[in-house]
Amino acid sequence: MAIADRMKIGVGSPHIFPDDAVDMTFAASFVRRAEELGYASLWTQERVTGSPTTLHPLSFLAWLAGQTSTARIGVSVLVLPRHNPVLLAKLAADIDVMSGGRLVLGVGLGNGTSDLPMYGVTGERRVTRFVEQVQAIRALWTQTPSGHAGTFYDLGDASIEPKPVQRPHPPIIFGANADAAIARSVRHADGWMGAGSGPLADFPRKVTLVQSHLAEAGRDPASFPISKRLYLAVDDDESRALRRLREWFGYYYGRPDNAEHAAIWGSAAKIGELLEEWAEMGVDEVLLNPVFDMEEHLERLADITGLA
């Protein structure tokens, strides 16, 4: 049985431009071909400031809604403390409407608080605020008026229109790496995605942890997808593949050494073996994220997973 018959196969969309030249003609060709090949989802990620030339995911997803028609479109993840929940709920609802009900909203707490003052907030009680933001977004998506009145946001009379197409609302998944954040995902989210920068060696333990929390909470695993962003390079010349991955991790994360822990590189057989293992573990979806030779990888990964 093909890997694509056992779990959904998504792919990272080209909205990060390491050569500093934004090429929307290439981006359009890539996402349309991905849909033709049968990829289930197209994904973005958030980077607001800094040197990487990157389109913001909400801008890109609005554009992507008009370029595609069948694949789900998602972000993994927005650092939620940076965002006002009312504005985010409105923008996300609009994208869901424009895409015909294909949005997946991924959110995360973020790795620190040093950048929050530039967004007009502090790190004080940020976990409590984070959870309330999720609650406020759901209320705005599903109720008129929202009825939400909490510690940080009093939105009782607020409402947004149009509401999202998806009912009861678009899935909100948490991108999380720490064990406490994984537990929080099961309590408050509609799914969990393993961080792309997290070590691959620890991913099986985290999948087991999610499954354990789901069982303890009495949640149906079928309604809570487990997924993972996977940085990878398909190349029989492993030293060349690792060198190019290190270059990209240095460019985007500022940590070239992290490539050796968070990515996989090598032959098609090696990549396929890892994906087979994850399917056996109960992973529902994988977000394949090549970072160079994008068109070639799109075709080869379709072959490896059985899409093509």
mmCIF file of C-alpha atoms in Angstrom:
data_model
loop_
_atom_site.group_PDB
_atom_site.id
_atom_site.type_symbol
_atom_site.label_atom_id
_atom_site.label_comp_id
_atom_site.label_asym_id
_atom_site.label_seq_id
_atom_site.Cartn_x
_atom_site.Cartn_y
_atom_site.Cartn_z
ATOM 1 C CA MET A 1 0.000 0.000 0.000
ATOM 2 C CA ALA A 2 1.324 3.413 -0.945
ATOM 3 C CA ILE A 3 2.302 5.841 1.795
ATOM 4 C CA ALA A 4 -0.266 8.311 0.431
ATOM 5 C CA ASP A 5 -2.981 5.708 1.051
ATOM 6 C CA ARG A 6 -2.068 5.573 4.737
ATOM 7 C CA MET A 7 -1.570 9.238 5.587
ATOM 8 C CA LYS A 8 -2.152 12.600 3.951
ATOM 9 C CA ILE A 9 0.740 14.169 2.121
ATOM 10 C CA GLY A 10 1.164 17.932 2.262
ATOM 11 C CA VAL A 11 3.941 20.122 0.923
ATOM 12 C CA GLY A 12 5.472 23.451 1.852
ATOM 13 C CA SER A 13 4.577 26.249 -0.558
ATOM 14 C CA PRO A 14 7.265 28.573 -1.960
ATOM 15 C CA HIS A 15 6.714 31.808 -0.082
ATOM 16 C CA ILE A 16 10.280 32.004 1.267
ATOM 17 C CA PHE A 17 12.824 33.267 -1.260
ATOM 18 C CA PRO A 18 16.469 32.658 -0.263
ATOM 19 C CA ASP A 19 17.775 34.519 -3.311
ATOM 20 C CA ASP A 20 15.785 37.598 -2.188
ATOM 21 C CA ALA A 21 13.779 37.722 -5.430
ATOM 22 C CA VAL A 22 10.031 37.206 -4.969
ATOM 23 C CA ASP A 23 8.871 35.065 -7.902
ATOM 24 C CA MET A 24 5.087 34.687 -7.959
ATOM 25 C CA THR A 25 5.159 33.105 -11.427
ATOM 26 C CA PHE A 26 7.190 30.249 -9.991
ATOM 27 C CA ALA A 27 4.977 30.069 -6.887
ATOM 28 C CA ALA A 28 1.844 29.802 -9.040
ATOM 29 C CA SER A 29 3.357 27.073 -11.206
ATOM 30 C CA PHE A 30 4.476 25.139 -8.126
ATOM 31 C CA VAL A 31 1.168 25.139 -6.244
ATOM 32 C CA ARG A 32 -0.864 24.304 -9.346
ATOM 33 C CA ARG A 33 1.413 21.371 -10.118
ATOM 34 C CA ALA A 34 1.192 20.205 -6.503
ATOM 35 C CA GLU A 35 -2.576 20.067 -6.827
ATOM 36 C CA GLU A 36 -2.335 18.188 -10.117
ATOM 37 C CA LEU A 37 -0.103 15.606 -8.457
ATOM 38 C CA GLY A 38 -2.606 15.085 -5.654
ATOM 39 C CA TYR A 39 -0.931 16.692 -2.651
ATOM 40 C CA ALA A 40 -3.579 17.001 0.050
ATOM 41 C CA SER A 41 -2.440 20.311 1.478
ATOM 42 C CA LEU A 42 -0.229 23.333 0.862
ATOM 43 C CA TRP A 43 1.478 25.030 3.795
ATOM 44 C CA THR A 44 3.072 28.295 4.854
ATOM 45 C CA GLN A 45 4.891 29.491 7.964
ATOM 46 C CA GLU A 46 5.291 32.837 9.692
ATOM 47 C CA ARG A 47 8.306 35.119 9.664
ATOM 48 C CA VAL A 48 7.563 38.819 10.131
ATOM 49 C CA THR A 49 10.917 40.527 10.711
ATOM 50 C CA GLY A 50 14.497 39.611 9.936
ATOM 51 C CA SER A 51 16.607 38.903 6.899
ATOM 52 C CA PRO A 52 14.706 36.061 5.172
ATOM 53 C CA THR A 53 12.698 37.367 2.221
ATOM 54 C CA THR A 54 9.320 35.928 3.141
ATOM 55 C CA LEU A 55 5.714 36.697 2.309
ATOM 56 C CA HIS A 56 3.459 36.713 5.348
ATOM 57 C CA PRO A 57 1.356 33.533 5.485
ATOM 58 C CA LEU A 58 -1.993 35.317 5.686
ATOM 59 C CA SER A 59 -1.179 37.386 2.597
ATOM 60 C CA PHE A 60 0.066 34.282 0.809
ATOM 61 C CA LEU A 61 -2.907 32.137 1.843
ATOM 62 C CA ALA A 62 -5.341 34.723 0.486
ATOM 63 C CA TRP A 63 -3.460 34.586 -2.820
ATOM 64 C CA LEU A 64 -3.256 30.795 -2.636
ATOM 65 C CA ALA A 65 -7.021 30.538 -2.236
ATOM 66 C CA GLY A 66 -7.406 31.913 -5.747
ATOM 67 C CA GLN A 67 -4.641 29.796 -7.287
ATOM 68 C CA THR A 68 -5.956 26.414 -6.147
ATOM 69 C CA SER A 69 -9.272 24.632 -5.821
ATOM 70 C CA THR A 70 -8.935 21.297 -4.006
ATOM 71 C CA ALA A 71 -5.915 21.207 -1.675
ATOM 72 C CA ARG A 72 -6.335 22.405 1.887
ATOM 73 C CA ILE A 73 -4.272 25.515 2.655
ATOM 74 C CA GLY A 74 -2.676 26.084 6.024
ATOM 75 C CA VAL A 75 -0.157 27.887 8.152
ATOM 76 C CA SER A 76 2.127 26.137 10.603
ATOM 77 C CA VAL A 77 2.243 28.247 12.557
ATOM 78 C CA LEU A 78 1.264 31.786 13.442
ATOM 79 C CA VAL A 79 2.882 32.893 16.691
ATOM 80 C CA LEU A 80 -0.439 33.756 18.272
ATOM 81 C CA PRO A 81 0.732 36.233 20.960
ATOM 82 C CA ARG A 82 1.719 38.585 18.111
ATOM 83 C CA HIS A 83 -1.859 38.729 16.823
ATOM 84 C CA ASN A 84 -5.069 40.437 17.850
ATOM 85 C CA PRO A 85 -7.687 37.658 17.937
ATOM 86 C CA VAL A 86 -10.478 39.802 16.473
ATOM 87 C CA LEU A 87 -8.465 40.820 13.433
ATOM 88 C CA LEU A 88 -7.034 37.325 13.020
ATOM 89 C CA ALA A 89 -10.484 35.731 13.258
ATOM 90 C CA LYS A 90 -11.740 38.071 10.537
ATOM 91 C CA LEU A 91 -8.801 37.541 8.183
ATOM 92 C CA ALA A 92 -8.875 33.766 8.644
ATOM 93 C CA ALA A 93 -12.644 33.611 8.106
ATOM 94 C CA ASP A 94 -12.268 35.579 4.877
ATOM 95 C CA ILE A 95 -9.563 33.199 3.653
ATOM 96 C CA ASP A 96 -11.759 30.209 4.465
ATOM 97 C CA VAL A 97 -14.600 31.782 2.475
ATOM 98 C CA MET A 98 -12.370 32.689 -0.473
ATOM 99 C CA SER A 99 -10.935 29.164 -0.570
ATOM 100 C CA GLY A 100 -14.322 27.472 -0.365
ATOM 101 C CA GLY A 101 -13.669 26.065 3.100
ATOM 102 C CA ARG A 102 -10.083 24.794 2.863
ATOM 103 C CA LEU A 103 -8.242 26.701 5.613
ATOM 104 C CA VAL A 104 -6.287 25.074 8.439
ATOM 105 C CA LEU A 105 -5.168 27.585 11.071
ATOM 106 C CA GLY A 106 -2.025 26.555 12.877
ATOM 107 C CA VAL A 107 -0.990 28.558 15.924
ATOM 108 C CA GLY A 108 1.786 28.352 18.468
ATOM 109 C CA LEU A 109 2.964 30.070 21.613
ATOM 110 C CA GLY A 110 6.392 30.932 20.223
ATOM 111 C CA ASN A 111 9.861 30.234 21.570
ATOM 112 C CA GLY A 112 10.261 33.379 23.651
ATOM 113 C CA THR A 113 8.972 36.818 24.542
ATOM 114 C CA SER A 114 11.754 39.183 23.442
ATOM 115 C CA ASP A 115 9.957 40.276 20.264
ATOM 116 C CA LEU A 116 6.500 40.764 21.782
ATOM 117 C CA PRO A 117 6.902 44.437 22.814
ATOM 118 C CA MET A 118 7.159 45.462 19.157
ATOM 119 C CA TYR A 119 3.639 44.049 18.740
ATOM 120 C CA GLY A 120 2.344 46.011 21.711
ATOM 121 C CA VAL A 121 2.139 43.137 24.188
ATOM 122 C CA THR A 122 4.315 41.623 26.872
ATOM 123 C CA GLY A 123 5.057 38.063 27.854
ATOM 124 C CA GLU A 124 3.082 38.360 31.081
ATOM 125 C CA ARG A 125 0.687 35.428 31.491
ATOM 126 C CA ARG A 126 1.218 34.575 27.854
ATOM 127 C CA VAL A 127 -0.050 30.980 28.159
ATOM 128 C CA THR A 128 -3.318 32.186 29.682
ATOM 129 C CA ARG A 129 -3.609 34.838 26.995
ATOM 130 C CA PHE A 130 -2.812 32.287 24.289
ATOM 131 C CA VAL A 131 -5.601 29.945 25.381
ATOM 132 C CA GLU A 132 -8.059 32.825 25.616
ATOM 133 C CA GLN A 133 -7.115 33.999 22.135
ATOM 134 C CA VAL A 134 -8.048 30.576 20.773
ATOM 135 C CA GLN A 135 -11.352 30.693 22.636
ATOM 136 C CA ALA A 136 -12.085 34.188 21.334
ATOM 137 C CA ILE A 137 -11.388 33.197 17.726
ATOM 138 C CA ARG A 138 -13.706 30.197 17.978
ATOM 139 C CA ALA A 139 -16.439 32.360 19.522
ATOM 140 C CA LEU A 140 -16.171 34.945 16.749
ATOM 141 C CA TRP A 141 -16.278 32.211 14.115
ATOM 142 C CA THR A 142 -19.327 30.438 15.500
ATOM 143 C CA GLN A 143 -21.542 32.927 17.369
ATOM 144 C CA THR A 144 -23.298 36.242 16.661
ATOM 145 C CA PRO A 145 -22.537 38.096 18.823
ATOM 146 C CA SER A 146 -19.486 36.255 20.034
ATOM 147 C CA GLY A 147 -20.456 36.302 23.710
ATOM 148 C CA HIS A 148 -16.794 36.038 24.686
ATOM 149 C CA ALA A 149 -15.795 37.894 27.833
ATOM 150 C CA GLY A 150 -12.482 36.898 29.345
ATOM 151 C CA THR A 151 -9.487 38.157 31.260
ATOM 152 C CA PHE A 152 -7.821 39.850 28.293
ATOM 153 C CA TYR A 153 -10.592 40.281 25.714
ATOM 154 C CA ASP A 154 -14.153 41.492 26.255
ATOM 155 C CA LEU A 155 -15.847 40.750 22.915
ATOM 156 C CA GLY A 156 -19.354 40.017 24.086
ATOM 157 C CA ASP A 157 -21.073 42.272 21.522
ATOM 158 C CA ALA A 158 -18.573 41.740 18.719
ATOM 159 C CA SER A 159 -19.309 39.672 15.641
ATOM 160 C CA ILE A 160 -17.739 39.063 12.243
ATOM 161 C CA GLU A 161 -19.286 38.324 8.870
ATOM 162 C CA PRO A 162 -19.034 36.320 6.783
ATOM 163 C CA LYS A 163 -18.534 33.337 9.017
ATOM 164 C CA PRO A 164 -16.139 30.627 7.827
ATOM 165 C CA VAL A 165 -17.493 28.065 5.381
ATOM 166 C CA GLN A 166 -16.322 25.119 7.471
ATOM 167 C CA ARG A 167 -18.617 24.005 10.273
ATOM 168 C CA PRO A 168 -18.408 24.344 13.126
ATOM 169 C CA HIS A 169 -15.222 26.218 12.178
ATOM 170 C CA PRO A 170 -11.855 25.714 10.443
ATOM 171 C CA PRO A 171 -9.572 23.396 12.377
ATOM 172 C CA ILE A 172 -7.177 25.082 14.774
ATOM 173 C CA ILE A 173 -4.038 23.012 15.198
ATOM 174 C CA PHE A 174 -1.259 23.726 17.646
ATOM 175 C CA GLY A 175 2.340 23.613 16.558
ATOM 176 C CA ALA A 176 4.184 22.582 19.679
ATOM 177 C CA ASN A 177 7.451 21.008 20.766
ATOM 178 C CA ALA A 178 7.534 21.030 24.573
ATOM 179 C CA ASP A 179 5.719 18.280 26.458
ATOM 180 C CA ALA A 180 3.540 20.780 28.336
ATOM 181 C CA ALA A 181 2.533 22.375 25.035
ATOM 182 C CA ILE A 182 1.598 18.971 23.624
ATOM 183 C CA ALA A 183 -0.707 18.394 26.599
ATOM 184 C CA ARG A 184 -2.204 21.848 26.011
ATOM 185 C CA SER A 185 -2.820 20.920 22.386
ATOM 186 C CA VAL A 186 -4.988 17.983 23.385
ATOM 187 C CA ARG A 187 -6.976 20.178 25.781
ATOM 188 C CA HIS A 188 -7.581 23.120 23.476
ATOM 189 C CA ALA A 189 -6.805 22.325 19.821
ATOM 190 C CA ASP A 190 -8.229 20.320 16.945
ATOM 191 C CA GLY A 191 -4.912 18.684 16.091
ATOM 192 C CA TRP A 192 -1.161 18.770 16.721
ATOM 193 C CA MET A 193 1.766 19.345 14.365
ATOM 194 C CA GLY A 194 5.313 18.592 15.392
ATOM 195 C CA ALA A 195 7.667 21.521 14.912
ATOM 196 C CA GLY A 196 9.854 21.330 11.822
ATOM 197 C CA SER A 197 12.871 22.498 13.812
ATOM 198 C CA GLY A 198 12.376 19.815 16.475
ATOM 199 C CA PRO A 199 14.698 16.771 16.599
ATOM 200 C CA LEU A 200 13.466 13.844 14.517
ATOM 201 C CA ALA A 201 14.773 11.329 17.023
ATOM 202 C CA ASP A 202 12.288 12.552 19.642
ATOM 203 C CA PHE A 203 9.260 12.623 17.358
ATOM 204 C CA PRO A 204 8.070 9.025 18.002
ATOM 205 C CA ARG A 205 8.014 9.698 21.757
ATOM 206 C CA LYS A 206 5.937 12.803 21.188
ATOM 207 C CA VAL A 207 3.454 10.933 19.021
ATOM 208 C CA THR A 208 3.039 8.408 21.828
ATOM 209 C CA LEU A 209 2.590 11.273 24.300
ATOM 210 C CA VAL A 210 -0.168 12.820 22.181
ATOM 211 C CA GLN A 211 -1.909 9.468 21.896
ATOM 212 C CA SER A 212 -1.671 8.974 25.664
ATOM 213 C CA HIS A 213 -3.179 12.399 26.378
ATOM 214 C CA LEU A 214 -5.980 11.728 23.906
ATOM 215 C CA ALA A 215 -6.815 8.466 25.668
ATOM 216 C CA GLU A 216 -6.772 10.119 29.098
ATOM 217 C CA ALA A 217 -9.061 12.901 27.854
ATOM 218 C CA GLY A 218 -11.440 10.478 26.169
ATOM 219 C CA ARG A 219 -10.953 12.188 22.809
ATOM 220 C CA ASP A 220 -11.442 10.273 19.579
ATOM 221 C CA PRO A 221 -8.036 10.041 17.845
ATOM 222 C CA ALA A 222 -9.812 10.091 14.487
ATOM 223 C CA SER A 223 -10.933 13.666 15.208
ATOM 224 C CA PHE A 224 -7.492 14.869 16.301
ATOM 225 C CA PRO A 225 -4.904 14.587 13.501
ATOM 226 C CA ILE A 226 -1.239 14.164 14.358
ATOM 227 C CA SER A 227 1.126 15.705 11.823
ATOM 228 C CA LYS A 228 4.722 16.841 11.345
ATOM 229 C CA ARG A 229 6.641 19.342 9.237
ATOM 230 C CA LEU A 230 9.583 17.453 7.760
ATOM 231 C CA TYR A 231 12.534 19.262 6.223
ATOM 232 C CA LEU A 232 14.187 16.959 3.743
ATOM 233 C CA ALA A 233 16.428 16.565 0.714
ATOM 234 C CA VAL A 234 16.244 13.663 -1.733
ATOM 235 C CA ASP A 235 19.747 13.152 -3.097
ATOM 236 C CA ASP A 236 21.931 10.057 -3.331
ATOM 237 C CA ASP A 237 24.911 12.334 -2.645
ATOM 238 C CA GLU A 238 24.289 12.705 1.081
ATOM 239 C CA SER A 239 27.169 15.078 1.760
ATOM 240 C CA ARG A 240 25.894 17.487 -0.892
ATOM 241 C CA ALA A 241 22.336 17.249 0.449
ATOM 242 C CA LEU A 242 23.446 17.942 4.023
ATOM 243 C CA ARG A 243 25.575 20.887 2.932
ATOM 244 C CA ARG A 244 22.609 22.490 1.171
ATOM 245 C CA LEU A 245 20.303 21.825 4.104
ATOM 246 C CA ARG A 246 22.820 23.407 6.460
ATOM 247 C CA GLU A 247 22.946 26.476 4.240
ATOM 248 C CA TRP A 248 19.183 26.825 4.395
ATOM 249 C CA PHE A 249 18.910 26.252 8.163
ATOM 250 C CA GLY A 250 21.578 28.894 8.621
ATOM 251 C CA TYR A 251 19.680 31.310 6.386
ATOM 252 C CA TYR A 252 16.231 30.820 7.907
ATOM 253 C CA TYR A 253 16.874 29.803 11.518
ATOM 254 C CA GLY A 254 20.399 31.090 12.000
ATOM 255 C CA ARG A 255 21.399 27.599 13.163
ATOM 256 C CA PRO A 256 23.008 25.520 10.390
ATOM 257 C CA ASP A 257 23.836 22.680 12.803
ATOM 258 C CA ASN A 258 20.129 22.115 13.443
ATOM 259 C CA ALA A 259 19.821 20.548 10.004
ATOM 260 C CA GLU A 260 21.603 17.458 11.284
ATOM 261 C CA HIS A 261 18.954 16.899 13.963
ATOM 262 C CA ALA A 262 15.740 18.204 12.406
ATOM 263 C CA ALA A 263 15.995 17.078 8.768
ATOM 264 C CA ILE A 264 16.436 13.898 6.760
ATOM 265 C CA TRP A 265 18.476 13.601 3.582
ATOM 266 C CA GLY A 266 19.521 10.836 1.243
ATOM 267 C CA SER A 267 18.024 8.370 -1.201
ATOM 268 C CA ALA A 268 14.372 7.996 -2.084
ATOM 269 C CA ALA A 269 14.406 4.639 -0.283
ATOM 270 C CA LYS A 270 15.710 6.243 2.926
ATOM 271 C CA ILE A 271 13.021 8.940 2.847
ATOM 272 C CA GLY A 272 10.329 6.382 2.106
ATOM 273 C CA GLU A 273 11.427 4.177 4.992
ATOM 274 C CA LEU A 274 11.024 7.030 7.487
ATOM 275 C CA LEU A 275 7.574 7.912 6.171
ATOM 276 C CA GLU A 276 6.539 4.256 6.380
ATOM 277 C CA GLU A 277 7.610 4.209 10.042
ATOM 278 C CA TRP A 278 5.567 7.318 10.762
ATOM 279 C CA ALA A 279 2.494 5.897 9.059
ATOM 280 C CA GLU A 280 2.844 2.798 11.242
ATOM 281 C CA MET A 281 3.029 5.012 14.363
ATOM 282 C CA GLY A 282 -0.313 6.600 13.538
ATOM 283 C CA VAL A 283 0.833 9.898 12.004
ATOM 284 C CA ASP A 284 -2.123 11.265 10.025
ATOM 285 C CA GLU A 285 -0.355 13.792 7.824
ATOM 286 C CA VAL A 286 3.160 14.834 6.925
ATOM 287 C CA LEU A 287 4.101 18.265 5.634
ATOM 288 C CA LEU A 288 7.041 17.616 3.327
ATOM 289 C CA ASN A 289 9.281 20.658 3.200
ATOM 290 C CA PRO A 290 12.053 20.700 0.587
ATOM 291 C CA VAL A 291 14.083 23.901 0.676
ATOM 292 C CA PHE A 292 15.911 23.788 -2.670
ATOM 293 C CA ASP A 293 15.287 22.284 -6.133
ATOM 294 C CA MET A 294 11.629 22.702 -5.328
ATOM 295 C CA GLU A 295 10.133 21.503 -8.621
ATOM 296 C CA GLU A 296 12.337 18.418 -8.748
ATOM 297 C CA HIS A 297 11.459 17.561 -5.170
ATOM 298 C CA LEU A 298 7.755 18.031 -5.832
ATOM 299 C CA GLU A 299 7.862 15.327 -8.506
ATOM 300 C CA ARG A 300 10.185 12.946 -6.665
ATOM 301 C CA LEU A 301 8.243 13.138 -3.419
ATOM 302 C CA ALA A 302 5.042 12.377 -5.300
ATOM 303 C CA ASP A 303 6.732 9.214 -6.599
ATOM 304 C CA ILE A 304 8.078 8.235 -3.186
ATOM 305 C CA THR A 305 4.731 8.602 -1.436
ATOM 306 C CA GLY A 306 2.643 7.059 -4.209
ATOM 307 C CA LEU A 307 0.813 10.218 -5.255
ATOM 308 C CA ALA A 308 2.078 10.025 -8.827
#
